[in-house]
Short mmCIF file of C-alpha atoms in Angstrom, two decimals:
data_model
loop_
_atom_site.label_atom_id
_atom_site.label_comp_id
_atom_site.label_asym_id
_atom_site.label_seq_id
_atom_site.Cartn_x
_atom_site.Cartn_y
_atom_site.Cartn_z
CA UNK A 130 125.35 19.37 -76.35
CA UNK A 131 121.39 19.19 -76.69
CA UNK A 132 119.66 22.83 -77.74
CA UNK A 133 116.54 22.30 -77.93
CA UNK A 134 113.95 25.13 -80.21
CA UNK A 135 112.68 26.33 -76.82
CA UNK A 136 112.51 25.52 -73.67
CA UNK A 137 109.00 25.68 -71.95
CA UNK A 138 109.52 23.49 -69.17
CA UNK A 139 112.30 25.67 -68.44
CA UNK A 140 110.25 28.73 -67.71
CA UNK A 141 107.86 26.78 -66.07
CA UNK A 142 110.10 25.38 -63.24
CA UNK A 143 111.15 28.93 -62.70
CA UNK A 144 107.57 30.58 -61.64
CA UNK A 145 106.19 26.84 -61.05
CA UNK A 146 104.91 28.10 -57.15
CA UNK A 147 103.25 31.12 -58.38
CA UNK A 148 101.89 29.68 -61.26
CA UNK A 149 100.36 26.36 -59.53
CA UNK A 150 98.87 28.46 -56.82
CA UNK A 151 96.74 30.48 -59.37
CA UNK A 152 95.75 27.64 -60.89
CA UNK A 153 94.31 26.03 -57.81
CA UNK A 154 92.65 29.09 -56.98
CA UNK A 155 90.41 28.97 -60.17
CA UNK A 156 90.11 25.50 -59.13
CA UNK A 157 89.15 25.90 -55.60
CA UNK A 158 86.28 28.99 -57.01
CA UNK A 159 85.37 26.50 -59.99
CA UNK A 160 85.87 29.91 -62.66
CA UNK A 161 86.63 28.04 -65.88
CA UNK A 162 85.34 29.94 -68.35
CA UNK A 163 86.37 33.75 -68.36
CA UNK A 164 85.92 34.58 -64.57
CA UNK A 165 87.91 37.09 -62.27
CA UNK A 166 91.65 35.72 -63.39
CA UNK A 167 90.61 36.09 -66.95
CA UNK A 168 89.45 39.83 -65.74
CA UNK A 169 92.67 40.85 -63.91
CA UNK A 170 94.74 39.64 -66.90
CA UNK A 171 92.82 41.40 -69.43
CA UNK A 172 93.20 44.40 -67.71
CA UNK A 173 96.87 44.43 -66.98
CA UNK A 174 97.51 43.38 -70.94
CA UNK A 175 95.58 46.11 -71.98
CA UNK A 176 97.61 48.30 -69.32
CA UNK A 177 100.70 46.58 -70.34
CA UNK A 178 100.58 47.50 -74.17
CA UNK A 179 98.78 51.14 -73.31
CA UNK A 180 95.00 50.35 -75.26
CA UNK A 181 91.83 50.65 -73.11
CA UNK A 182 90.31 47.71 -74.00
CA UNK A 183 91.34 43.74 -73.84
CA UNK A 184 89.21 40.71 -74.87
CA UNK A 185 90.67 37.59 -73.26
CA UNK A 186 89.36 34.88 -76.06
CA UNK A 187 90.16 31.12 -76.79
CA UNK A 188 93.06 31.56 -79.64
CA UNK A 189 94.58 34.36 -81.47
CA UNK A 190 93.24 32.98 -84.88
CA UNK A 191 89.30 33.56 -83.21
CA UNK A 192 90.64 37.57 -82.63
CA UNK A 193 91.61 37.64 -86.59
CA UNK A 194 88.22 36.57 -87.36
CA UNK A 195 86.74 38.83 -84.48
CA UNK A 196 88.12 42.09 -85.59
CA UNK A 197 87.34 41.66 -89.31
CA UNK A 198 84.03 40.28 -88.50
CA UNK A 199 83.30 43.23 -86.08
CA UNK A 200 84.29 46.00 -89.13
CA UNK A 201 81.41 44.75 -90.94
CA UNK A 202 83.79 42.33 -93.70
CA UNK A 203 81.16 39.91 -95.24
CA UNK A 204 80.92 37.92 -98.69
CA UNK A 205 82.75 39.90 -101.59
CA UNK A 206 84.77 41.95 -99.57
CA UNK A 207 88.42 41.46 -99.75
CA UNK A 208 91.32 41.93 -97.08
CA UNK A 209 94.94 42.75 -97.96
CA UNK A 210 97.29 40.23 -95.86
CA UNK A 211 100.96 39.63 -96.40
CA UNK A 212 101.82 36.45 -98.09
CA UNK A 213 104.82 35.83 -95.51
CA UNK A 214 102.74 35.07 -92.32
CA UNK A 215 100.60 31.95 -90.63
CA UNK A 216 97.36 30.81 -92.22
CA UNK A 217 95.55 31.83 -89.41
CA UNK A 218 96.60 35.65 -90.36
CA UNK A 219 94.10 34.65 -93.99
CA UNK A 220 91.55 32.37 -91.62
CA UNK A 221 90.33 36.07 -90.31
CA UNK A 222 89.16 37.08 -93.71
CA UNK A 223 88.04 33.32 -94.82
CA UNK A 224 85.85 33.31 -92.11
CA UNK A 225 84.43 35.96 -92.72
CA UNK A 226 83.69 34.79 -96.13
CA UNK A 227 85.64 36.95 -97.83
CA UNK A 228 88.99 37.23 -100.61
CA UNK A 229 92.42 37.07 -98.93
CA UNK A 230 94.83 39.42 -101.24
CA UNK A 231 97.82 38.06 -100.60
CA UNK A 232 101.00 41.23 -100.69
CA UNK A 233 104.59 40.17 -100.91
CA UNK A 234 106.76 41.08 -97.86
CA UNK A 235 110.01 43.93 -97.67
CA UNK A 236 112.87 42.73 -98.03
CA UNK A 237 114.42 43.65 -94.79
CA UNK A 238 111.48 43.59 -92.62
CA UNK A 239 110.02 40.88 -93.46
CA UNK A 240 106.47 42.37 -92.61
CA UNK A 241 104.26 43.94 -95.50
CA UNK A 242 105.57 45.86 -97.87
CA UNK A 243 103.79 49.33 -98.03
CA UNK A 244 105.12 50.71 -101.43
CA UNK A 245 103.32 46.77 -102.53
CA UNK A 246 99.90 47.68 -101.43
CA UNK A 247 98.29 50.30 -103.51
CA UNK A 248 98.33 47.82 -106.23
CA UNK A 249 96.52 45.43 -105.02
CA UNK A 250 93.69 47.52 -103.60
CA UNK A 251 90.36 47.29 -105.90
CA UNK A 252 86.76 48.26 -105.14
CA UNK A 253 86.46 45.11 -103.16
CA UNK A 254 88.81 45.95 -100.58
CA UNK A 255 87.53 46.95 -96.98
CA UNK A 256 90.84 46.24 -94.95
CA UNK A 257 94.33 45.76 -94.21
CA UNK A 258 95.87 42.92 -91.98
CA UNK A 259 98.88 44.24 -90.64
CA UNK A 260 100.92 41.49 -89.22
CA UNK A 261 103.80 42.06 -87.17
CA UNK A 262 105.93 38.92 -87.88
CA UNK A 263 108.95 37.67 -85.80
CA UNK A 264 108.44 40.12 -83.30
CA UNK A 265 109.46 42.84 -85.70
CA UNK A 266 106.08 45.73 -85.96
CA UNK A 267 105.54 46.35 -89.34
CA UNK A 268 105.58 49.57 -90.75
CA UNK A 269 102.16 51.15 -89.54
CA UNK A 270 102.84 54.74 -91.10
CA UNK A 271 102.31 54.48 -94.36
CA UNK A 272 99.38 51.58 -93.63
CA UNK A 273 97.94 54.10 -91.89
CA UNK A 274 98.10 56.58 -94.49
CA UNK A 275 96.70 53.97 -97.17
CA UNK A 276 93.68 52.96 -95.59
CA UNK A 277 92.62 56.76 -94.48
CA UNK A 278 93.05 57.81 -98.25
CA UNK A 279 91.16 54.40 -99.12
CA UNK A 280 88.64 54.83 -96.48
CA UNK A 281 89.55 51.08 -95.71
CA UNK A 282 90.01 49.22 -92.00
CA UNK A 283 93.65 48.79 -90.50
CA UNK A 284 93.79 45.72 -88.24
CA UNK A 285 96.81 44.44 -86.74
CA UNK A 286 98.02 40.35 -86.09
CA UNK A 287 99.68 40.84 -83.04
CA UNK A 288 100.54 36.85 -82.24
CA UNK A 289 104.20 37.64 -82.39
CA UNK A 290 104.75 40.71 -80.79
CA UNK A 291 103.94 40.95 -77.49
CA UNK A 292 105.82 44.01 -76.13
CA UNK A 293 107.41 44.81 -79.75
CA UNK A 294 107.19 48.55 -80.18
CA UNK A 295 106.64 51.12 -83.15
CA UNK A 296 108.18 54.25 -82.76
CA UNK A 297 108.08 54.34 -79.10
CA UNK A 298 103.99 52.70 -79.00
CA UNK A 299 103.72 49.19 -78.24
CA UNK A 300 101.88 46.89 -80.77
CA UNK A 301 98.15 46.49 -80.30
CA UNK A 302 97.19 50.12 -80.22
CA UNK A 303 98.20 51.30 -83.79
CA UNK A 304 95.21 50.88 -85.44
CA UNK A 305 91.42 49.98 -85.18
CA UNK A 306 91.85 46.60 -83.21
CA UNK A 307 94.41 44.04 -82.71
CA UNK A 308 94.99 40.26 -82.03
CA UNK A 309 97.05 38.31 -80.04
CA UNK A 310 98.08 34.88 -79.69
CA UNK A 311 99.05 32.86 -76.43
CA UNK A 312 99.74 29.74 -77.77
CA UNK A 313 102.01 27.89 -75.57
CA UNK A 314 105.51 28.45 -77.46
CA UNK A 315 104.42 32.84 -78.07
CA UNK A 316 106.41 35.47 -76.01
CA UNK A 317 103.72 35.09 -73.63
CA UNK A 318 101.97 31.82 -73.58
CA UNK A 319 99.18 30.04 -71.96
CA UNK A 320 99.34 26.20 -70.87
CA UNK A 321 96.53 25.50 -73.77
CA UNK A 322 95.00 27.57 -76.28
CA UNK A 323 94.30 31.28 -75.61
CA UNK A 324 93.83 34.63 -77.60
CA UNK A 325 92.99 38.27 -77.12
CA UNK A 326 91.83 41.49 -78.97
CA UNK A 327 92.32 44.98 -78.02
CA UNK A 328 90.95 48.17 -79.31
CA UNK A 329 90.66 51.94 -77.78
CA UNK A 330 87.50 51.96 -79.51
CA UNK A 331 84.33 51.54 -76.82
CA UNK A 332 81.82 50.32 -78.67
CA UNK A 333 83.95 48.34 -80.68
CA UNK A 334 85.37 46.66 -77.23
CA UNK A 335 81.50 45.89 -76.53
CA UNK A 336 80.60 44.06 -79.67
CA UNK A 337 83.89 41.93 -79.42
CA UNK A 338 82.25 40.91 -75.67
CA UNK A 339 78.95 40.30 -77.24
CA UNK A 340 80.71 38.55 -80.23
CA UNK A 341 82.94 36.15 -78.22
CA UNK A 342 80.22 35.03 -75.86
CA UNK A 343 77.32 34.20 -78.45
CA UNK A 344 76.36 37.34 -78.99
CA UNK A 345 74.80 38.48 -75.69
CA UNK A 346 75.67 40.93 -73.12
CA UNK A 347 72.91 39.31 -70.63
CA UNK A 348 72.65 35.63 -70.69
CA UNK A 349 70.04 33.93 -72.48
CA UNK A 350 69.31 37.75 -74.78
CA UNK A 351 71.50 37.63 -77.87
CA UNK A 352 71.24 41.18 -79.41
CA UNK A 353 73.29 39.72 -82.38
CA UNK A 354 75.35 36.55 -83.82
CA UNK A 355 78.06 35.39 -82.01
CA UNK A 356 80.39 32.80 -81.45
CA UNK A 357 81.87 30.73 -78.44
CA UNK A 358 85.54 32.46 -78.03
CA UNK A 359 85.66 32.72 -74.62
CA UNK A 360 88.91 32.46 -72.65
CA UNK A 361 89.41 29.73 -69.31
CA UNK A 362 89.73 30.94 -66.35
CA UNK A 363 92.90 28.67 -65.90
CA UNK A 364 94.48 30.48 -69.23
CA UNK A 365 93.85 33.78 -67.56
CA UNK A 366 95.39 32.89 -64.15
CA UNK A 367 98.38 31.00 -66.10
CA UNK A 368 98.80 34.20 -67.98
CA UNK A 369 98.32 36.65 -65.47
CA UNK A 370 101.47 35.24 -63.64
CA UNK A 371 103.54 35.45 -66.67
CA UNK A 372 102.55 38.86 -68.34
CA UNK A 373 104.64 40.12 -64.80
CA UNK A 374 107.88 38.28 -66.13
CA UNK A 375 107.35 39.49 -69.87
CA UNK A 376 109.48 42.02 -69.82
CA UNK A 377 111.99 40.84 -68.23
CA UNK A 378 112.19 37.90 -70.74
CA UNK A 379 111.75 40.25 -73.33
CA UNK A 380 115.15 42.00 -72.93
CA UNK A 381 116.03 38.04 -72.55
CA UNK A 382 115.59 37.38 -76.13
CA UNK A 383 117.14 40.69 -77.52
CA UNK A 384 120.04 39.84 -75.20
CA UNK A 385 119.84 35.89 -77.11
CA UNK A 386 119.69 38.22 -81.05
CA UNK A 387 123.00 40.44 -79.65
CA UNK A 388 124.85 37.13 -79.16
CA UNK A 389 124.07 35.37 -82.35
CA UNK A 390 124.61 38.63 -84.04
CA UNK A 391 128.19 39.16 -82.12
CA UNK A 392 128.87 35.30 -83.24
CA UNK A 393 127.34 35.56 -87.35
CA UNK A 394 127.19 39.35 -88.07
CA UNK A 395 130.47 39.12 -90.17
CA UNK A 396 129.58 35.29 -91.72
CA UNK A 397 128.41 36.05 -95.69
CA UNK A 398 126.90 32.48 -96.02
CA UNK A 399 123.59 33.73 -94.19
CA UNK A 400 122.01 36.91 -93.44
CA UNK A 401 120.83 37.45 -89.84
CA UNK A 402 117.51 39.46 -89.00
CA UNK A 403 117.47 43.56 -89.24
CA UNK A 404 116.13 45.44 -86.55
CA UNK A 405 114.32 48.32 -88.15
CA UNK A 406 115.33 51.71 -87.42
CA UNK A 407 111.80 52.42 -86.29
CA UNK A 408 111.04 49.33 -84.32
CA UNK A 409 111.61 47.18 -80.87
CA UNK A 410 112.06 43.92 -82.10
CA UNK A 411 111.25 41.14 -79.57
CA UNK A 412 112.38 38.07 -81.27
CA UNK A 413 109.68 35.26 -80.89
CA UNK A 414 111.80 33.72 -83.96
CA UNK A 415 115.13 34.28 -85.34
CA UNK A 416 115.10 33.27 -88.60
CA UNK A 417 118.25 33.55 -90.88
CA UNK A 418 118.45 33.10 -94.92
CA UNK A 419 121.44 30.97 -96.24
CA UNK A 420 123.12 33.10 -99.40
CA UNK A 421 125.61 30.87 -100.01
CA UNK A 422 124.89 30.69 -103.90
CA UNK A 423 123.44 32.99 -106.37
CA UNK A 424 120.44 30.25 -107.02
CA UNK A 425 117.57 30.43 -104.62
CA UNK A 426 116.92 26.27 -105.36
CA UNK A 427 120.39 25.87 -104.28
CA UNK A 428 120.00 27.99 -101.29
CA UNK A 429 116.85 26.08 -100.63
CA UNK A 430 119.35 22.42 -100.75
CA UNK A 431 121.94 24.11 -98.64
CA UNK A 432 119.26 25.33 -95.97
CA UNK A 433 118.03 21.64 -95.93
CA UNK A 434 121.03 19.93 -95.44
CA UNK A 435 122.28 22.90 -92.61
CA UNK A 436 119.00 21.68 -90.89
CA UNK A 437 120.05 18.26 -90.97
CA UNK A 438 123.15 19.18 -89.87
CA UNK A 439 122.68 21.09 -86.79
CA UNK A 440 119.91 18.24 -85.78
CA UNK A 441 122.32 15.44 -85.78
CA UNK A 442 124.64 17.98 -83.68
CA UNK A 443 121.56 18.03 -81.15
CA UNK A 444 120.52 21.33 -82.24
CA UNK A 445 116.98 21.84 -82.56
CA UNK A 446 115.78 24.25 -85.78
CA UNK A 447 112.42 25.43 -87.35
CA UNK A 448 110.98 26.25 -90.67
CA UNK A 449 108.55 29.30 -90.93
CA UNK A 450 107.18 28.61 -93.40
CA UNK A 451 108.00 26.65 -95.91
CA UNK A 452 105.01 27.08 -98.16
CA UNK A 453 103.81 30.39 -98.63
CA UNK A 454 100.32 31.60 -98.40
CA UNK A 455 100.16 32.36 -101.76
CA UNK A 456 101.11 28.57 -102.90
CA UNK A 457 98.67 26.86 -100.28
CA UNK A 458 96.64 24.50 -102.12
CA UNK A 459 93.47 25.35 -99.80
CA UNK A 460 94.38 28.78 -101.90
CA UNK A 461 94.78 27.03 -105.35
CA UNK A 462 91.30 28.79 -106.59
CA UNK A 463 92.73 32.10 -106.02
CA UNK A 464 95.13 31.64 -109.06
CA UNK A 465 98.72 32.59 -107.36
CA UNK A 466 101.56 31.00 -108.87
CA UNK A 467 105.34 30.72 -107.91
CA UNK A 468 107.48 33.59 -108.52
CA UNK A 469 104.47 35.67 -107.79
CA UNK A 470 106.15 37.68 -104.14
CA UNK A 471 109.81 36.46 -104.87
CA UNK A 472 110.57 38.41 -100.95
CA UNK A 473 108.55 36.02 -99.74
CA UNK A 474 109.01 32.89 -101.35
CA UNK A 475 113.61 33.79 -100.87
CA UNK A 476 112.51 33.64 -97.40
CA UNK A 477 110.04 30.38 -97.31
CA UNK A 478 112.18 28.54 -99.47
CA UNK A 479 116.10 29.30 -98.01
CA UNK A 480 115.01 30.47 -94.53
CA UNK A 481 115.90 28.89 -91.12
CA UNK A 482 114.52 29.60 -87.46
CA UNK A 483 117.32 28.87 -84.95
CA UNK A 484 116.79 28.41 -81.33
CA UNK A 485 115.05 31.27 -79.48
CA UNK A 486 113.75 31.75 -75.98
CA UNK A 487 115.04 33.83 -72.58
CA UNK A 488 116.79 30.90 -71.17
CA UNK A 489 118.94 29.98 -74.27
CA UNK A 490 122.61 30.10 -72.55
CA UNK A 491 125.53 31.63 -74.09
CA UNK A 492 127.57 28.17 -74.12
CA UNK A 493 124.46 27.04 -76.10
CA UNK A 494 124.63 30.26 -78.96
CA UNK A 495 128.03 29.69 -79.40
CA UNK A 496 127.39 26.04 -79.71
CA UNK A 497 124.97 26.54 -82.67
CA UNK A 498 127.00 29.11 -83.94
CA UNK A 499 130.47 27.11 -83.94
CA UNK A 500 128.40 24.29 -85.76
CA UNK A 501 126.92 26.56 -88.99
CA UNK A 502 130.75 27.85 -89.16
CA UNK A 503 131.77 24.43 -89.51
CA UNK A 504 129.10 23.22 -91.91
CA UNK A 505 129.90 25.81 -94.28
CA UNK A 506 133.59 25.36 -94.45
CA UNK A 507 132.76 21.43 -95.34
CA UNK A 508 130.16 22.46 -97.87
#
């Protein structure tokens, strides 16, 4: 049996119609940049996870740099990020030109870990990156309460969490602005590149406008430096049509976590993702950790060779990610070292993502499920 990682063309065939007809329509009005789809989808996101404002831009790394850049972080500043995340999370502050401070992750979580934070806050800092990873919100709370007593900015990375929920408030609107991503293989992705950032704030929702589209609100009178993020008007149709079927897939994947848990919750080799008591989890990944041994290198050699494994059964697997922030070499200067955020580098090192998307069958969990079961009993 073939499982593939995800299946994209999958969801495709299934809203192929509605989604080919929306694309010729931006065809047929020649709208490729921003435009009326890229309108109506900004404004049904923002409806759809309860914020007043929506950017549509060109990736979800351009709305990390957007929001930083917008809250005034410049040369010498520094920005708290979690080590366990993508690059582009640090790419926001970089681009700005300032420090990344890398934080080690909870060990349950995954995200940030609060009670980590204070201690790496100096005169330098002007903001936290809260990123919610996995699909799992981090624990806003206690950011929350860290930045108001630090009189620092709370930004959220939002690429994986499209519909997750804090407490009862969807992601995006729990603190001063928020990216997404809609890279093709997110919750909700585009056929290309795409992005947004949201905000309640108005005249922060005006300066990301100005910022994305070279820094003018009237064409050809740039009231400030900008940048080209604008979003196509194809993106915006493509994800227009999709954002309607988002929930719907949504309960999809947590369906997809409640089988693999029913099949692995009582298997000790590997521990299987927590659901925090305060959070809607919306699985973009499902990562598990092999604890088959004591010793994380030979946890790292088992994880290997259960990769291996499942891809010569046909089962497709993922590593996120297998080199830390912190131990980047474009980060060398910074002066991390190994052993630095153990959380993190447990999970980096003897983590593995198995297959996750809505379509994912239940013949096909209990497929990758029977396999791990036998691996471990050989090994």
């Amino acid at each position: 049996m073939q499982v593939p990682f995800l299946d994209l063309k999958a969801q495709y065939n299934s809203i192929k119609k509605e989604v080919n007809e929306a694309i010729q329509e931006v065809l047929d009005n020649t709208a490729y940049i921003l435009g009326n789809s890229v309108k109506n989808f900004e404004k049904e996101f923002a409806k759809a996870h309860e914020v007043k404002h929506c950017a549509g831009l060109s990736s979800g790394t351009d709305g990390n740099h957007l929001a930083l850049w917008a809250l005034g972080i410049k040369p010498g500043d520094e920005v708290i990020i979690p080590a366990n995340t993508f690059i582009a999370t640090a790419w926001g502050a970089t681009l700005c030109g300032a420090t990344p401070v890398f934080v080690d992750c909870h060990p349950e979580s995954y995200n940030i870990d609060p009670q980590k934070i204070e201690a790496a806050i100096t005169p330098r800092t002007k903001a936290i990156v809260a990123v919610h990873l996995y699909g799992q919100p981090a624990d806003m709370d206690p950011l929350r309460e860290i930045a108001k007593a630090k009189n620092i900015h709370l930004v959220e990375d939002c690429a994986q969490s499209h519909l997750a929920e804090y407490k009862g408030k969807k992601t995006g609107g729990l603190s001063e602005a928020a990216s997404f991503s809609f890279y093709p293989g997110k919750n909700l992705g585009a056929y290309g590149e795409a992005g947004a950032i949201c905000t309640d704030n108005d005249e922060l929702a005006d300066y990301f406008l100005k910022l994305r589209e070279h820094g003018q609100s009237k064409k050809y009178y740039h009231q400030t430096y900008g940048h080209n993020y604008r979003m196509e008007g194809i993106q915006g149709a493509v994800l227009g049509v999709k954002l309607k079927y988002l929930p719907q897939w949504t309960e999809m994947r947590r369906k997809v976590a409640e089988k693999y848990r029913e099949h692995l919750g009582d298997f000790d080799k590997i521990k299987l993702p927590s659901e925090m008591s305060y959070a809607k989890h919306v699985y973009h990944l499902y990562v598990i950790q092999i604890q088959a041994a004591s010793d994380l290198k030979k946890n790292s050699e088992v994880r290997d060779k259960l990769k291996d494994h499942l891809h010569e059964k046909g089962i497709a697997t993922g590593l996120h990610y297998p080199v830390p922030l912190h131990l980047q070499e474009c980060f060398r200067d910074l002066g991390y070292k190994e052993g630095d955020f153990p959380e993190t580098e447990k999970l980096a090192f003897t983590g593995l993502s198995l297959p996750m998307f809505p379509e994912l069958t239940d013949e096909q969990i209990s497929y990758v499920a029977k396999n791990i079961k036998e691996f471990f009993a050989k090994n």
